[in-house]
Short mmCIF file of C-alpha atoms in Angstrom, two decimals:
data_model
loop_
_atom_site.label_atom_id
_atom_site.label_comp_id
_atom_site.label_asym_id
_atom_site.label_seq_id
_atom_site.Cartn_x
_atom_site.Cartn_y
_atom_site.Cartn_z
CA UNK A 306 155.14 39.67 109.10
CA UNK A 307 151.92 38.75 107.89
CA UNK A 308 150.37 35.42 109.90
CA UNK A 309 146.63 34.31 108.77
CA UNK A 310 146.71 37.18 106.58
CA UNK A 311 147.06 39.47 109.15
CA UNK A 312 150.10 41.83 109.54
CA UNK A 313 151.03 41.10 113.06
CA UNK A 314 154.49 42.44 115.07
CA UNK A 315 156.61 39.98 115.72
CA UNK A 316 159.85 38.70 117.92
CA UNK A 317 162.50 36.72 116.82
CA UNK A 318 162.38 33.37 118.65
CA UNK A 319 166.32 32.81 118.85
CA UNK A 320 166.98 36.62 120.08
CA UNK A 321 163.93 36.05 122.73
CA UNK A 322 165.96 32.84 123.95
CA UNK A 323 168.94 34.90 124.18
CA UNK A 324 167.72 37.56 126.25
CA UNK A 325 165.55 35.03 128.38
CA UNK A 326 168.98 33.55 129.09
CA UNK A 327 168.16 29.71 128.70
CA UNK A 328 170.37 27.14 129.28
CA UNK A 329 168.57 24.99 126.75
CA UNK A 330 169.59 24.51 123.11
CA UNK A 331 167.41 26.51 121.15
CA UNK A 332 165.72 24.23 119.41
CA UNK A 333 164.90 22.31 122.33
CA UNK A 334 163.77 25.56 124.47
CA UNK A 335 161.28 26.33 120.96
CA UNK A 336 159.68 22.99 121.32
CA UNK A 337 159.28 22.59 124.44
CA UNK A 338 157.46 26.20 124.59
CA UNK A 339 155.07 25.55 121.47
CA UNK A 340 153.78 22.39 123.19
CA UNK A 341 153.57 23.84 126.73
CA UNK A 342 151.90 26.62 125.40
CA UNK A 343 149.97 24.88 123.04
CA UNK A 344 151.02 27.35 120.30
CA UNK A 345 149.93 27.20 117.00
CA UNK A 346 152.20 27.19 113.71
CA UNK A 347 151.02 30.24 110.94
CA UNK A 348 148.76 31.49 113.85
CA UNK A 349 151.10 32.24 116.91
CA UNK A 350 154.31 31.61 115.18
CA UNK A 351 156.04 31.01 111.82
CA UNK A 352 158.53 28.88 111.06
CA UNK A 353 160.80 29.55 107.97
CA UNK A 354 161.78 26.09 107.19
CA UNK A 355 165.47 26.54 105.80
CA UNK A 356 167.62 30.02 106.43
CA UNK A 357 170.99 28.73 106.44
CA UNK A 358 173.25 25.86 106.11
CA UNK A 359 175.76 26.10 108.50
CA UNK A 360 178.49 23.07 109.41
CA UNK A 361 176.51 21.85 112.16
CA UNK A 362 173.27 21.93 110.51
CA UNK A 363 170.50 24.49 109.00
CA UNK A 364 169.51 27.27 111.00
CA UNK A 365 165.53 27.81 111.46
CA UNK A 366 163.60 30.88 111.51
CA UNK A 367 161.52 30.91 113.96
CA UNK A 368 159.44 34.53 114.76
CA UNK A 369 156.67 34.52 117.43
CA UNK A 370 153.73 36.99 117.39
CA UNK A 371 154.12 39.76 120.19
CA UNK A 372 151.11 37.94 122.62
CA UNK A 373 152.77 34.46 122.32
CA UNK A 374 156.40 36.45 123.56
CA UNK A 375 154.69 38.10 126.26
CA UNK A 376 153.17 34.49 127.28
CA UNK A 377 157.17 33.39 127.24
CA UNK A 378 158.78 36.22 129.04
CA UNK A 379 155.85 36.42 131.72
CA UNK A 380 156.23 32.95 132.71
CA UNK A 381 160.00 32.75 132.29
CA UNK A 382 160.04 35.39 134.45
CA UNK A 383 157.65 33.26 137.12
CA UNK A 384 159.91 30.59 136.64
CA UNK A 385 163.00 32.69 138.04
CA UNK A 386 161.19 34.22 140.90
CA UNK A 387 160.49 30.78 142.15
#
């Protein structure tokens, strides 16, 4: 993915929820983490607007770079221990 014109590695946001094992919806667990974190849009993340139409609604891409994952799984992580 490129992000800031920069090719950057990156982590699919809905597969990183699914391994983090959250009880949240997605799309709540994604917005809550971009304002905890203070993350910024085309510079920690991108967000491809429409993917799919499913019934229920469209689905959201939603990749993270690999630093703003780490930032997620470390504190998940935390979050469990506690």
């Amino acid at each position: 993915q490129t992000i800031n014109g920069n090719a950057v590695e990156t982590v699919n946001a809905r597969e990183l929820h699914a391994f983090l094992e959250s009880k949240q919806a997605f799309s709540t667990w994604i917005k809550n983490r971009i304002s905890e974190y203070e993350f910024a849009e085309n510079a920690d993340y991108l967000l491809h607007k429409f993917v799919e139409q499913t019934p229920s609604g469209a689905i959201i891409m939603s990749k993270l770079d690999c630093q703003s994952a780490k930032v997620l799984i470390l504190y998940t992580l935390q979050d469990l221990q506690r």
